[in-house]
Coordinates of C-alpha atoms and ligand atoms in Angstrom, one line a residue:
X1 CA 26.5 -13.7 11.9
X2 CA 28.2 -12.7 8.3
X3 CA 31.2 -10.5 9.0
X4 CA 29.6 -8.0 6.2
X5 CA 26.3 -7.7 8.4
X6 CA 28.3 -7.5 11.5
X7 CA 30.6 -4.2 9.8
X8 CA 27.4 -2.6 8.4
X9 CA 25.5 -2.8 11.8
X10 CA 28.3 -1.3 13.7
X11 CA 28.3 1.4 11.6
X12 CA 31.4 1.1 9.8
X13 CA 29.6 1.9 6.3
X14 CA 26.9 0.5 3.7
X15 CA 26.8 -3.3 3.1
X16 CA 28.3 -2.6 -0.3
X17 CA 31.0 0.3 1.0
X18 CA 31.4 -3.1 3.6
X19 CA 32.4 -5.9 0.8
X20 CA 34.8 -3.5 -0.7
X21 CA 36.9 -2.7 2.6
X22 CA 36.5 -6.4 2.7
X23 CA 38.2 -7.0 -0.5
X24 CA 40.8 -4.1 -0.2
X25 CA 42.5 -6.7 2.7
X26 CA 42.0 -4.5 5.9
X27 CA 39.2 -6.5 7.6
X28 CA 41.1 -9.4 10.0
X29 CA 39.7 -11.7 12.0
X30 CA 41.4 -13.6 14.8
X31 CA 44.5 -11.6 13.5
X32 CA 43.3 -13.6 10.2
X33 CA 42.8 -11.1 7.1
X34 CA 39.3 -12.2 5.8
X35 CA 38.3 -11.1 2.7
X36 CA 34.8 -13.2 2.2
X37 CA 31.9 -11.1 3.1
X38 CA 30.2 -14.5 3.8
X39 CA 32.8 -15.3 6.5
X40 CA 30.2 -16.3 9.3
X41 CA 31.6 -14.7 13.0
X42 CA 30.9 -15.1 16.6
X43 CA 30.3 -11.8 17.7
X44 CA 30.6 -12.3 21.5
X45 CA 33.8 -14.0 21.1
X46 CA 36.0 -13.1 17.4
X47 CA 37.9 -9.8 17.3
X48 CA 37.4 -8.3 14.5
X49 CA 39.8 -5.6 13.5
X50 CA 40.0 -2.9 10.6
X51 CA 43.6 -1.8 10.0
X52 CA 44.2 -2.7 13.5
X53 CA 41.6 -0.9 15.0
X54 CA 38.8 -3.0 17.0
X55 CA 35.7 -3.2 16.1
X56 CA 34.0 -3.7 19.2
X57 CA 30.4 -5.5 19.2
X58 CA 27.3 -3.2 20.1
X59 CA 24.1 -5.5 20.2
X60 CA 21.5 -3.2 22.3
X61 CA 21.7 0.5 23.0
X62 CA 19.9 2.3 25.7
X63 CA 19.8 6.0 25.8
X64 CA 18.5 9.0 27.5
X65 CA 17.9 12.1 25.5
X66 CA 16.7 15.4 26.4
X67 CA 14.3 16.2 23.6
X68 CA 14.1 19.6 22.5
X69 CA 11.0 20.8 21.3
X70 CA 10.4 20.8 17.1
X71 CA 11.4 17.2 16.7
X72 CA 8.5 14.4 16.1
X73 CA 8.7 10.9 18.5
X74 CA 8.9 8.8 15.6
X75 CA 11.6 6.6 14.0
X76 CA 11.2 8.8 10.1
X77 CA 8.8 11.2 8.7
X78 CA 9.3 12.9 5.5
X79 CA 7.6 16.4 6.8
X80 CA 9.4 16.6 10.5
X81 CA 12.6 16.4 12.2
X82 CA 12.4 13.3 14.4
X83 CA 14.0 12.1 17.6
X84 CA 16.1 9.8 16.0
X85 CA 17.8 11.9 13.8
X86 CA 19.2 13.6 17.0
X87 CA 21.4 9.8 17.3
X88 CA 23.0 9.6 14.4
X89 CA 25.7 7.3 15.6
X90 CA 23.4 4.9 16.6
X91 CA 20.8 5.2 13.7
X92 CA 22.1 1.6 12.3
X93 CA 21.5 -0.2 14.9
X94 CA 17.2 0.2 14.4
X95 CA 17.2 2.7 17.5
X96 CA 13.4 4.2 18.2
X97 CA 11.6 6.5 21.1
X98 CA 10.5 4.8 24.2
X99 CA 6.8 6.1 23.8
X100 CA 5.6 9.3 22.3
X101 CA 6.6 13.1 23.5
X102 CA 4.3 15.5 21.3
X103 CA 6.5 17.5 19.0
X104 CA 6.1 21.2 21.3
X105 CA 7.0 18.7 24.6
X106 CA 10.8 18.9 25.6
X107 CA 12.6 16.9 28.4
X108 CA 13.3 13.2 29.2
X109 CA 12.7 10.1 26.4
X110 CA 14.4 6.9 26.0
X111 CA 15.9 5.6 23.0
X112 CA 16.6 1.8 22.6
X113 CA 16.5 -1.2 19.9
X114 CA 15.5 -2.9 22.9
X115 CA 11.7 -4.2 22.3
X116 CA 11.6 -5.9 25.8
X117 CA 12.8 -2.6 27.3
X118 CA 10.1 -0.8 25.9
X119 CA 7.6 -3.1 26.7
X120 CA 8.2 -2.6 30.7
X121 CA 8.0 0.8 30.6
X122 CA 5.5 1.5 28.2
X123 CA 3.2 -1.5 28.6
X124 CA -0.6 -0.3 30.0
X125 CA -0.7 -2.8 32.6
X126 CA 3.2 -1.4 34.0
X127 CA 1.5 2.2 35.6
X128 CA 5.5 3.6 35.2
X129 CA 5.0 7.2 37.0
X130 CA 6.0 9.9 34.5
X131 CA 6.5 13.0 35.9
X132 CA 6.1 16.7 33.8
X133 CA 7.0 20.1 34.4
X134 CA 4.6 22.0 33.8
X135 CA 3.8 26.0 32.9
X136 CA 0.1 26.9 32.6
X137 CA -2.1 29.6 31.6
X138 CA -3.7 29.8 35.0
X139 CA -2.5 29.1 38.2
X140 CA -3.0 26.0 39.7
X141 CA -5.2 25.5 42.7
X142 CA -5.9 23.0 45.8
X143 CA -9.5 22.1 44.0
X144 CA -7.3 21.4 40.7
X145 CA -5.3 19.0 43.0
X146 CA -8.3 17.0 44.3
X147 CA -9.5 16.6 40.7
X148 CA -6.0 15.3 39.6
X149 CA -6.1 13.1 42.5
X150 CA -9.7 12.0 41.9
X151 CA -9.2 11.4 38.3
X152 CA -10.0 13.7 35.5
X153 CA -12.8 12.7 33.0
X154 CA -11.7 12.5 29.9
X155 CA -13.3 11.9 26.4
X156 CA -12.7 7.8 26.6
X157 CA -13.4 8.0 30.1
X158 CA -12.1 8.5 33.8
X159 CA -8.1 9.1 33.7
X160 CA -6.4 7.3 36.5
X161 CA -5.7 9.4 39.9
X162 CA -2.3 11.6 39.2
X163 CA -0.2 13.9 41.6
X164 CA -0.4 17.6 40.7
X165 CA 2.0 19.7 43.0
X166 CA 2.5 23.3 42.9
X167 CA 5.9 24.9 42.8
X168 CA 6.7 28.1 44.1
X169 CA 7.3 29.7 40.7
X170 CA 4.1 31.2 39.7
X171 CA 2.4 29.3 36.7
X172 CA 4.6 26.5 37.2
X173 CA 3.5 23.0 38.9
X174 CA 4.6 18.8 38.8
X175 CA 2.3 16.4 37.6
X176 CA 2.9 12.7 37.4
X177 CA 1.1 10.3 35.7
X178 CA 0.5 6.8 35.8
X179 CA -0.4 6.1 32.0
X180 CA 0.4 7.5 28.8
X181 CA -2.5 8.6 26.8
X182 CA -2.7 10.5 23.8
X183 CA -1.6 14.6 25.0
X184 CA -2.5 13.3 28.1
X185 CA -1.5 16.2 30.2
X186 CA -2.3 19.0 28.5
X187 CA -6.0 17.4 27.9
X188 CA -5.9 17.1 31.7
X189 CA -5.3 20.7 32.3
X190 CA -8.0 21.7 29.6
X191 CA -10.4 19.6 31.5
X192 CA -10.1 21.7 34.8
X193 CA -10.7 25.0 32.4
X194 CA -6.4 25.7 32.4
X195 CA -4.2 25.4 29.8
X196 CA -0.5 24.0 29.1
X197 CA 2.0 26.4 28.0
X198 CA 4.8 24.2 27.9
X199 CA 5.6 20.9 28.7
X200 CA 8.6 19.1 29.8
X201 CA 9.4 15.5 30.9
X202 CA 11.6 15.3 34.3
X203 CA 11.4 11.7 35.0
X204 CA 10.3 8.3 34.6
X205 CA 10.0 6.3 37.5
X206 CA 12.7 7.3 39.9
X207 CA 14.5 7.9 36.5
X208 CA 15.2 12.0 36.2
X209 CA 16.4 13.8 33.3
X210 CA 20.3 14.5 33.7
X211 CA 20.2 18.2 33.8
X212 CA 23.7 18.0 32.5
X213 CA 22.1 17.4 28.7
X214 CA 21.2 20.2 26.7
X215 CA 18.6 19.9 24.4
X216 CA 19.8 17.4 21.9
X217 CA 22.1 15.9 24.0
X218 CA 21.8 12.0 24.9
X219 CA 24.2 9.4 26.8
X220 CA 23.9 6.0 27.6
X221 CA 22.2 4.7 30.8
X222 CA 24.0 3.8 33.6
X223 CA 23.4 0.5 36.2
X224 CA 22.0 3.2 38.2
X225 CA 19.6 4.1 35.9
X226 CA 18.3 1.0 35.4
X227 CA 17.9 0.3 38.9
X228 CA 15.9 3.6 39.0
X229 CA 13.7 2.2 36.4
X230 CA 13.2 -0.5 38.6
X231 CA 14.9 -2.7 35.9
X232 CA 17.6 -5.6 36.1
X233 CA 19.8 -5.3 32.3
Ligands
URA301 N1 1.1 14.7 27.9 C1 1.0 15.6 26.8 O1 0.0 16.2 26.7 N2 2.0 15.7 25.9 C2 3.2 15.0 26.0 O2 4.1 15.2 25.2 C3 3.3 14.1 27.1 C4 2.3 14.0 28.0

Protein backbone atom coordinates (compact mmCIF):
# COMPACT_ATOMS: atom_id res chain seq x y z
CA UNK A 1 0.00 0.00 0.00
CA UNK A 2 1.35 3.75 -0.73
CA UNK A 3 2.29 5.42 2.49
CA UNK A 4 -0.02 8.56 1.31
CA UNK A 5 -3.14 6.05 1.07
CA UNK A 6 -2.10 4.36 4.28
CA UNK A 7 -1.94 8.23 6.34
CA UNK A 8 -5.24 9.33 4.60
CA UNK A 9 -7.16 6.09 5.61
CA UNK A 10 -6.05 6.24 9.19
CA UNK A 11 -7.36 9.43 9.34
CA UNK A 12 -4.42 11.49 9.72
CA UNK A 13 -5.83 14.15 6.97
CA UNK A 14 -6.80 14.53 3.16
CA UNK A 15 -4.56 12.74 0.55
CA UNK A 16 -3.28 16.21 -0.32
CA UNK A 17 -3.02 17.64 3.53
CA UNK A 18 -1.08 13.83 3.49
CA UNK A 19 1.78 14.67 0.65
CA UNK A 20 2.52 17.91 2.30
CA UNK A 21 3.18 16.42 5.95
CA UNK A 22 5.04 14.12 3.66
CA UNK A 23 7.19 16.70 2.21
CA UNK A 24 7.53 18.85 5.49
CA UNK A 25 10.05 15.65 6.72
CA UNK A 26 7.88 14.36 9.68
CA UNK A 27 6.60 11.03 8.17
CA UNK A 28 9.47 8.11 8.99
CA UNK A 29 9.36 4.78 8.20
CA UNK A 30 11.41 2.07 9.77
CA UNK A 31 12.93 5.10 11.79
CA UNK A 32 13.64 6.16 7.96
CA UNK A 33 12.15 9.83 7.10
CA UNK A 34 10.27 9.10 3.83
CA UNK A 35 9.22 11.88 1.93
CA UNK A 36 7.81 10.04 -1.42
CA UNK A 37 4.10 9.76 -1.15
CA UNK A 38 4.65 6.77 -3.56
CA UNK A 39 6.77 5.01 -0.92
CA UNK A 40 4.91 1.52 -1.16
CA UNK A 41 4.52 0.01 2.90
CA UNK A 42 3.68 -3.20 4.53
CA UNK A 43 1.15 -2.26 6.77
CA UNK A 44 1.10 -5.37 9.00
CA UNK A 45 4.72 -5.15 9.52
CA UNK A 46 6.48 -1.20 8.90
CA UNK A 47 6.12 1.34 11.71
CA UNK A 48 5.14 4.24 10.52
CA UNK A 49 5.70 7.27 12.71
CA UNK A 50 4.65 11.07 12.57
CA UNK A 51 7.02 13.18 14.65
CA UNK A 52 7.46 10.18 16.73
CA UNK A 53 4.17 9.29 17.24
CA UNK A 54 2.88 5.75 15.86
CA UNK A 55 0.60 5.43 13.52
CA UNK A 56 -0.92 2.27 14.29
CA UNK A 57 -2.70 0.19 11.35
CA UNK A 58 -6.61 0.03 11.58
CA UNK A 59 -7.94 -2.33 8.65
CA UNK A 60 -11.61 -3.31 9.87
CA UNK A 61 -13.68 -1.68 12.56
CA UNK A 62 -16.64 -3.20 14.30
CA UNK A 63 -18.84 -1.18 16.39
CA UNK A 64 -21.88 -1.06 18.55
CA UNK A 65 -23.85 2.00 18.69
CA UNK A 66 -26.93 2.98 20.50
CA UNK A 67 -28.86 4.79 17.93
CA UNK A 68 -30.91 7.60 19.06
CA UNK A 69 -33.85 8.31 17.31
CA UNK A 70 -33.76 11.33 14.43
CA UNK A 71 -30.83 9.84 12.59
CA UNK A 72 -31.34 7.84 9.11
CA UNK A 73 -29.54 4.01 8.74
CA UNK A 74 -27.76 5.12 5.86
CA UNK A 75 -24.05 5.88 4.99
CA UNK A 76 -25.11 9.94 3.56
CA UNK A 77 -28.20 11.78 2.81
CA UNK A 78 -28.35 15.31 2.04
CA UNK A 79 -31.98 15.86 3.97
CA UNK A 80 -31.16 13.65 7.32
CA UNK A 81 -28.76 13.11 9.97
CA UNK A 82 -27.40 9.61 9.48
CA UNK A 83 -25.91 6.99 11.63
CA UNK A 84 -22.57 7.41 10.48
CA UNK A 85 -22.22 10.86 11.15
CA UNK A 86 -22.53 9.75 14.85
CA UNK A 87 -18.61 7.96 14.09
CA UNK A 88 -16.79 10.58 12.98
CA UNK A 89 -13.42 9.08 13.86
CA UNK A 90 -14.04 6.21 11.90
CA UNK A 91 -15.81 7.87 8.86
CA UNK A 92 -12.46 7.21 6.68
CA UNK A 93 -12.35 4.07 6.92
CA UNK A 94 -15.90 3.45 4.55
CA UNK A 95 -17.79 2.47 7.96
CA UNK A 96 -21.84 1.79 7.24
CA UNK A 97 -25.04 0.33 9.38
CA UNK A 98 -25.33 -3.31 9.76
CA UNK A 99 -29.01 -3.30 8.34
CA UNK A 100 -31.58 -0.62 8.56
CA UNK A 101 -33.16 0.93 12.02
CA UNK A 102 -36.13 3.37 10.81
CA UNK A 103 -35.21 6.88 11.70
CA UNK A 104 -38.01 7.14 14.94
CA UNK A 105 -36.36 3.38 16.12
CA UNK A 106 -33.51 3.83 18.88
CA UNK A 107 -31.29 1.09 20.44
CA UNK A 108 -28.77 -1.44 19.20
CA UNK A 109 -27.06 -1.27 15.36
CA UNK A 110 -23.66 -2.38 14.21
CA UNK A 111 -21.33 -0.41 12.37
CA UNK A 112 -18.45 -2.08 10.29
CA UNK A 113 -16.41 -1.79 6.84
CA UNK A 114 -16.68 -5.33 7.31
CA UNK A 115 -18.83 -6.71 4.17
CA UNK A 116 -18.48 -10.37 5.30
CA UNK A 117 -19.61 -9.28 8.80
CA UNK A 118 -22.66 -7.94 7.45
CA UNK A 119 -23.41 -10.61 5.33
CA UNK A 120 -23.77 -13.20 8.49
CA UNK A 121 -25.91 -11.24 10.22
CA UNK A 122 -27.94 -9.73 7.85
CA UNK A 123 -28.12 -12.38 5.10
CA UNK A 124 -32.03 -13.84 4.67
CA UNK A 125 -31.03 -17.30 4.79
CA UNK A 126 -28.93 -16.48 8.59
CA UNK A 127 -32.58 -16.14 10.74
CA UNK A 128 -30.22 -13.84 13.38
CA UNK A 129 -32.93 -13.32 16.34
CA UNK A 130 -33.43 -9.50 16.81
CA UNK A 131 -34.96 -8.64 19.70
CA UNK A 132 -37.22 -5.00 20.24
CA UNK A 133 -38.53 -3.27 23.04
CA UNK A 134 -41.54 -2.35 22.46
CA UNK A 135 -44.35 0.40 23.84
CA UNK A 136 -47.82 0.07 22.14
CA UNK A 137 -50.94 1.80 21.87
CA UNK A 138 -52.81 -1.16 23.26
CA UNK A 139 -51.93 -3.64 25.57
CA UNK A 140 -50.77 -6.79 24.45
CA UNK A 141 -52.62 -9.98 24.87
CA UNK A 142 -52.17 -13.92 25.08
CA UNK A 143 -54.31 -14.12 21.49
CA UNK A 144 -51.66 -11.43 20.23
CA UNK A 145 -49.01 -13.98 21.32
CA UNK A 146 -50.43 -16.99 19.42
CA UNK A 147 -50.59 -14.86 16.30
CA UNK A 148 -46.84 -13.74 16.67
CA UNK A 149 -46.08 -17.31 17.22
CA UNK A 150 -48.20 -18.49 14.32
CA UNK A 151 -46.94 -15.85 11.99
CA UNK A 152 -48.54 -12.64 11.07
CA UNK A 153 -49.86 -12.10 7.49
CA UNK A 154 -48.34 -9.56 6.00
CA UNK A 155 -48.85 -7.69 2.62
CA UNK A 156 -45.97 -10.05 0.76
CA UNK A 157 -47.14 -12.82 2.61
CA UNK A 158 -46.91 -14.98 5.94
CA UNK A 159 -44.02 -13.43 8.39
CA UNK A 160 -42.08 -16.06 9.99
CA UNK A 161 -43.22 -17.29 13.71
CA UNK A 162 -41.69 -14.49 16.30
CA UNK A 163 -41.68 -14.44 20.25
CA UNK A 164 -43.91 -11.65 21.70
CA UNK A 165 -43.58 -11.52 25.62
CA UNK A 166 -45.27 -9.22 27.87
CA UNK A 167 -43.41 -7.21 30.45
CA UNK A 168 -44.89 -6.12 33.60
CA UNK A 169 -44.86 -2.42 32.63
CA UNK A 170 -48.12 -1.68 31.19
CA UNK A 171 -47.94 -1.02 27.24
CA UNK A 172 -44.60 -2.37 27.17
CA UNK A 173 -43.71 -6.02 25.71
CA UNK A 174 -40.33 -8.07 23.83
CA UNK A 175 -40.58 -9.18 20.55
CA UNK A 176 -37.96 -11.03 18.58
CA UNK A 177 -37.69 -11.56 15.21
CA UNK A 178 -36.13 -13.84 12.93
CA UNK A 179 -35.92 -11.67 9.65
CA UNK A 180 -35.67 -8.16 8.93
CA UNK A 181 -38.27 -6.82 6.69
CA UNK A 182 -39.17 -3.50 5.79
CA UNK A 183 -40.82 -1.71 9.50
CA UNK A 184 -41.26 -5.11 10.22
CA UNK A 185 -42.45 -4.76 13.72
CA UNK A 186 -44.50 -1.99 13.80
CA UNK A 187 -46.42 -3.57 10.58
CA UNK A 188 -46.66 -6.63 12.80
CA UNK A 189 -48.45 -4.81 15.59
CA UNK A 190 -50.74 -2.97 13.06
CA UNK A 191 -51.75 -6.30 11.73
CA UNK A 192 -53.20 -7.53 15.21
CA UNK A 193 -55.27 -3.95 15.26
CA UNK A 194 -52.25 -2.32 17.92
CA UNK A 195 -49.92 0.07 17.23
CA UNK A 196 -46.05 0.93 17.97
CA UNK A 197 -45.32 3.84 19.98
CA UNK A 198 -41.81 3.46 20.16
CA UNK A 199 -39.34 1.20 19.20
CA UNK A 200 -36.00 0.16 20.45
CA UNK A 201 -33.47 -2.58 19.53
CA UNK A 202 -32.06 -4.66 22.71
CA UNK A 203 -30.24 -7.28 20.98
CA UNK A 204 -29.07 -9.24 18.22
CA UNK A 205 -28.51 -12.70 18.80
CA UNK A 206 -27.33 -13.29 22.26
CA UNK A 207 -25.70 -9.83 21.43
CA UNK A 208 -27.55 -7.01 23.94
CA UNK A 209 -27.18 -3.38 23.75
CA UNK A 210 -24.51 -2.19 26.49
CA UNK A 211 -26.81 -0.12 28.64
CA UNK A 212 -23.68 1.79 29.52
CA UNK A 213 -24.12 3.81 25.96
CA UNK A 214 -26.11 6.74 25.79
CA UNK A 215 -27.72 7.63 22.80
CA UNK A 216 -25.01 8.37 20.49
CA UNK A 217 -22.52 6.60 22.11
CA UNK A 218 -20.61 3.53 20.29
CA UNK A 219 -17.44 1.31 21.28
CA UNK A 220 -15.86 -1.39 19.78
CA UNK A 221 -16.87 -5.01 20.13
CA UNK A 222 -15.33 -7.24 22.28
CA UNK A 223 -14.25 -11.25 21.79
CA UNK A 224 -17.17 -11.64 23.79
CA UNK A 225 -19.33 -10.05 21.55
CA UNK A 226 -18.47 -11.83 18.77
CA UNK A 227 -18.88 -15.06 20.42
CA UNK A 228 -22.41 -13.80 21.32
CA UNK A 229 -22.97 -13.24 17.73
CA UNK A 230 -22.16 -16.61 17.33
CA UNK A 231 -19.10 -15.33 15.18
CA UNK A 232 -15.26 -16.35 15.12
CA UNK A 233 -13.17 -12.74 14.07
N1 LIG B 1 -39.14 -3.06 12.77
C1 LIG B 1 -39.61 -1.81 12.54
O1 LIG B 1 -40.78 -1.62 12.30
N2 LIG B 1 -38.74 -0.79 12.58
C2 LIG B 1 -37.43 -0.92 12.87
O2 LIG B 1 -36.69 0.06 12.92
C3 LIG B 1 -36.95 -2.22 13.10
C4 LIG B 1 -37.83 -3.28 13.04
Amino acid sequence: MRIDKFLANMGVGTRTEVKQLLKSGSVFINEQKEKSPKKQIDPNNDIIKINNEIIQYIDKVYLMLNKPKGYISATADNQHQTVIELVKSYQFLEIFPVGRLDKDTEGLLLITNDGAFNHELMSPTKHVSKTYEVISEKNITNNDINSFKMGIELNEGLAMPATLVKSDEPYKSFVTIYEGRYHQVKRMFHAIDNEVLALKRVSIGELKLDESLGPGEYRHLTQQDFKQLGLNL
